[in-house]
Amino acid sequence: MNIAIYCGSKFGDKQIYKIKALEVAKTFAKYKFNMVYGGSIAGIMGIVSNEALKLGVEVTGVITYDLEDKEIANKNLKTLYKVETMRERKAMMEKLSDAFIALPGGYGTFEEIFEIMSNTQIGMHKKPCAFYNVNGYYNSLMQFLKNCVEEGFLTKRHYDMIIFSDDIEEIFQRIINYIPPKSKWEDN
């Protein structure tokens, strides 16, 4: 199984983000899953990808030509796709992946995982999406999305399709056992 991870090109201010990134890499190795990610050595991306490589995980990177020097492409990768735009980067990662996990990150991480969730909602694919809720990082997001349901802008089934957990093992198990929801356009 190929799982895309979206994560920060920064380290975050707490050591726990680095520690948990290493745990993610170990879990990929345990399950013998392949990793797809943004192709950089910057921040959490570099930690998780290089640790996964050390553990024998097949890691595929996708980076834009523009970011190749700014974020510094990971030269340790056997497979590194280079594309022109961020849209092409996201599309290729989506195509290459069977599931998606957002680790802590910023705008780029949010945009990437939200596009994938939106594509699930409208039936473009039936792939699971997860948030690794390290140190309660995504607690406010969970509450916000619950409010979207309460206000009638998101269906409960499309909230429930999202995997939120602070346990990476649970995330992998839920990905393996994932049952996709009906699309927005199908009957309730």
mmCIF file of C-alpha atoms in Angstrom, residues 5-157:
data_model
loop_
_atom_site.group_PDB
_atom_site.id
_atom_site.type_symbol
_atom_site.label_atom_id
_atom_site.label_comp_id
_atom_site.label_asym_id
_atom_site.label_seq_id
_atom_site.Cartn_x
_atom_site.Cartn_y
_atom_site.Cartn_z
ATOM 1 C CA ILE A 5 2.084 11.865 4.183
ATOM 2 C CA TYR A 6 1.651 15.595 4.331
ATOM 3 C CA CYS A 7 3.766 17.367 6.913
ATOM 4 C CA GLY A 8 5.683 20.490 7.745
ATOM 5 C CA SER A 9 8.794 21.815 6.070
ATOM 6 C CA LYS A 10 9.547 23.155 9.560
ATOM 7 C CA PHE A 11 10.290 21.187 12.727
ATOM 8 C CA GLY A 12 7.778 22.820 15.059
ATOM 9 C CA ASP A 13 8.740 24.227 18.429
ATOM 10 C CA LYS A 14 8.387 21.037 20.454
ATOM 11 C CA GLN A 15 10.607 17.966 20.392
ATOM 12 C CA ILE A 16 7.560 15.695 20.351
ATOM 13 C CA TYR A 17 6.962 16.445 16.648
ATOM 14 C CA LYS A 18 10.367 15.045 15.720
ATOM 15 C CA ILE A 19 9.907 12.037 18.001
ATOM 16 C CA LYS A 20 6.500 11.219 16.535
ATOM 17 C CA ALA A 21 7.801 11.643 12.961
ATOM 18 C CA LEU A 22 10.342 8.902 13.719
ATOM 19 C CA GLU A 23 7.483 6.776 15.066
ATOM 20 C CA VAL A 24 5.604 7.242 11.785
ATOM 21 C CA ALA A 25 8.618 5.961 9.832
ATOM 22 C CA LYS A 26 8.865 2.904 12.097
ATOM 23 C CA THR A 27 5.177 2.164 11.563
ATOM 24 C CA PHE A 28 5.613 2.304 7.779
ATOM 25 C CA ALA A 29 8.446 -0.224 8.121
ATOM 26 C CA LYS A 30 6.396 -2.467 10.414
ATOM 27 C CA TYR A 31 3.519 -2.648 7.926
ATOM 28 C CA LYS A 32 5.825 -2.751 4.897
ATOM 29 C CA PHE A 33 3.910 0.129 3.331
ATOM 30 C CA ASN A 34 5.435 2.563 0.855
ATOM 31 C CA MET A 35 5.647 6.273 1.586
ATOM 32 C CA VAL A 36 4.814 9.097 -0.822
ATOM 33 C CA TYR A 37 5.674 12.632 0.277
ATOM 34 C CA GLY A 38 6.789 16.082 -0.877
ATOM 35 C CA GLY A 39 10.373 15.093 -1.701
ATOM 36 C CA SER A 40 12.209 17.504 0.621
ATOM 37 C CA ILE A 41 14.710 17.146 3.446
ATOM 38 C CA ALA A 42 13.317 20.243 5.181
ATOM 39 C CA GLY A 43 11.665 19.978 8.593
ATOM 40 C CA ILE A 44 9.464 17.048 9.513
ATOM 41 C CA MET A 45 9.506 15.925 5.859
ATOM 42 C CA GLY A 46 13.225 15.257 6.092
ATOM 43 C CA ILE A 47 13.025 13.476 9.427
ATOM 44 C CA VAL A 48 10.251 11.088 8.452
ATOM 45 C CA SER A 49 11.568 10.324 4.945
ATOM 46 C CA ASN A 50 15.191 9.735 5.921
ATOM 47 C CA GLU A 51 14.237 7.552 8.880
ATOM 48 C CA ALA A 52 11.891 5.544 6.638
ATOM 49 C CA LEU A 53 14.697 5.067 4.116
ATOM 50 C CA LYS A 54 17.041 3.858 6.887
ATOM 51 C CA LEU A 55 14.386 1.292 7.846
ATOM 52 C CA GLY A 56 14.063 -0.034 4.293
ATOM 53 C CA VAL A 57 10.787 1.677 3.385
ATOM 54 C CA GLU A 58 10.280 2.509 -0.287
ATOM 55 C CA VAL A 59 9.939 6.295 -0.325
ATOM 56 C CA THR A 60 8.784 8.287 -3.348
ATOM 57 C CA GLY A 61 9.110 12.054 -3.444
ATOM 58 C CA VAL A 62 7.265 14.604 -5.571
ATOM 59 C CA ILE A 63 8.683 18.126 -5.654
ATOM 60 C CA THR A 64 8.374 21.165 -7.873
ATOM 61 C CA TYR A 65 11.388 22.463 -9.748
ATOM 62 C CA ASP A 66 10.948 25.748 -7.874
ATOM 63 C CA LEU A 67 11.048 24.056 -4.452
ATOM 64 C CA GLU A 68 13.865 21.671 -5.334
ATOM 65 C CA ASP A 69 16.466 24.185 -4.162
ATOM 66 C CA LYS A 70 14.392 26.114 -1.606
ATOM 67 C CA GLU A 71 13.219 23.082 0.382
ATOM 68 C CA ILE A 72 16.229 21.055 -0.758
ATOM 69 C CA ALA A 73 15.234 17.878 -2.564
ATOM 70 C CA ASN A 74 16.109 14.666 -0.754
ATOM 71 C CA LYS A 75 19.059 13.191 -2.687
ATOM 72 C CA ASN A 76 18.678 9.877 -0.825
ATOM 73 C CA LEU A 77 15.501 8.987 -2.749
ATOM 74 C CA LYS A 78 15.583 6.408 -5.531
ATOM 75 C CA THR A 79 12.370 7.874 -6.942
ATOM 76 C CA LEU A 80 11.910 11.634 -7.015
ATOM 77 C CA TYR A 81 9.411 13.117 -9.442
ATOM 78 C CA LYS A 82 9.960 16.733 -10.417
ATOM 79 C CA VAL A 83 6.971 18.722 -11.630
ATOM 80 C CA GLU A 84 6.278 22.304 -12.667
ATOM 81 C CA THR A 85 3.508 23.365 -10.268
ATOM 82 C CA MET A 86 2.062 22.640 -6.849
ATOM 83 C CA ARG A 87 -1.136 21.487 -8.566
ATOM 84 C CA GLU A 88 0.862 18.896 -10.495
ATOM 85 C CA ARG A 89 2.628 17.882 -7.286
ATOM 86 C CA LYS A 90 -0.664 17.333 -5.447
ATOM 87 C CA ALA A 91 -2.220 15.494 -8.405
ATOM 88 C CA MET A 92 0.744 13.141 -8.710
ATOM 89 C CA MET A 93 0.799 12.413 -4.987
ATOM 90 C CA GLU A 94 -2.938 11.689 -5.096
ATOM 91 C CA LYS A 95 -2.513 9.380 -8.083
ATOM 92 C CA LEU A 96 0.406 7.490 -6.504
ATOM 93 C CA SER A 97 -1.297 6.992 -3.122
ATOM 94 C CA ASP A 98 -3.933 4.685 -1.643
ATOM 95 C CA ALA A 99 -4.358 6.679 1.596
ATOM 96 C CA PHE A 100 -3.289 9.998 3.120
ATOM 97 C CA ILE A 101 -2.038 11.070 6.543
ATOM 98 C CA ALA A 102 -1.525 14.675 7.658
ATOM 99 C CA LEU A 103 1.126 15.103 10.325
ATOM 100 C CA PRO A 104 1.453 18.512 11.983
ATOM 101 C CA GLY A 105 2.218 21.189 9.425
ATOM 102 C CA GLY A 106 1.099 24.543 8.094
ATOM 103 C CA TYR A 107 -0.828 25.946 5.142
ATOM 104 C CA GLY A 108 0.645 23.498 2.617
ATOM 105 C CA THR A 109 -0.258 20.489 4.756
ATOM 106 C CA PHE A 110 -3.790 21.784 5.305
ATOM 107 C CA GLU A 111 -4.346 22.559 1.645
ATOM 108 C CA GLU A 112 -3.094 19.154 0.516
ATOM 109 C CA ILE A 113 -5.206 17.061 2.884
ATOM 110 C CA PHE A 114 -8.302 19.228 2.454
ATOM 111 C CA GLU A 115 -8.196 18.831 -1.322
ATOM 112 C CA ILE A 116 -8.030 15.058 -0.887
ATOM 113 C CA MET A 117 -10.954 15.086 1.583
ATOM 114 C CA SER A 118 -12.967 17.240 -0.791
ATOM 115 C CA ASN A 119 -12.272 14.783 -3.622
ATOM 116 C CA THR A 120 -13.521 11.953 -1.402
ATOM 117 C CA GLN A 121 -16.641 13.905 -0.527
ATOM 118 C CA ILE A 122 -17.594 14.437 -4.182
ATOM 119 C CA GLY A 123 -16.762 10.854 -5.153
ATOM 120 C CA MET A 124 -13.573 11.370 -7.173
ATOM 121 C CA HIS A 125 -11.934 8.609 -5.132
ATOM 122 C CA LYS A 126 -12.625 6.461 -2.066
ATOM 123 C CA LYS A 127 -9.276 6.731 -0.295
ATOM 124 C CA PRO A 128 -8.947 7.226 3.477
ATOM 125 C CA CYS A 129 -7.699 10.482 4.992
ATOM 126 C CA ALA A 130 -6.193 10.765 8.454
ATOM 127 C CA PHE A 131 -4.825 13.387 10.814
ATOM 128 C CA TYR A 132 -2.058 12.318 13.192
ATOM 129 C CA ASN A 133 -3.103 14.413 16.160
ATOM 130 C CA VAL A 134 0.295 14.737 17.835
ATOM 131 C CA ASN A 135 0.179 16.739 21.064
ATOM 132 C CA GLY A 136 -3.450 17.719 20.377
ATOM 133 C CA TYR A 137 -2.326 19.628 17.268
ATOM 134 C CA TYR A 138 -5.596 19.019 15.410
ATOM 135 C CA ASN A 139 -8.036 19.326 18.349
ATOM 136 C CA SER A 140 -9.286 22.738 17.217
ATOM 137 C CA LEU A 141 -9.699 21.462 13.654
ATOM 138 C CA MET A 142 -11.823 18.554 14.873
ATOM 139 C CA GLN A 143 -14.030 20.986 16.781
ATOM 140 C CA PHE A 144 -14.261 23.318 13.785
ATOM 141 C CA LEU A 145 -15.332 20.482 11.473
ATOM 142 C CA LYS A 146 -17.923 19.326 14.025
ATOM 143 C CA ASN A 147 -19.271 22.874 13.947
ATOM 144 C CA CYS A 148 -19.461 22.637 10.141
ATOM 145 C CA VAL A 149 -21.724 19.599 10.601
ATOM 146 C CA GLU A 150 -23.835 21.370 13.256
ATOM 147 C CA GLU A 151 -24.270 24.380 10.951
ATOM 148 C CA GLY A 152 -25.291 22.187 7.988
ATOM 149 C CA PHE A 153 -22.280 22.747 5.718
ATOM 150 C CA LEU A 154 -20.808 19.256 6.103
ATOM 151 C CA THR A 155 -22.612 15.952 6.435
ATOM 152 C CA LYS A 156 -21.939 13.775 9.441
ATOM 153 C CA ARG A 157 -20.812 10.907 7.200
#
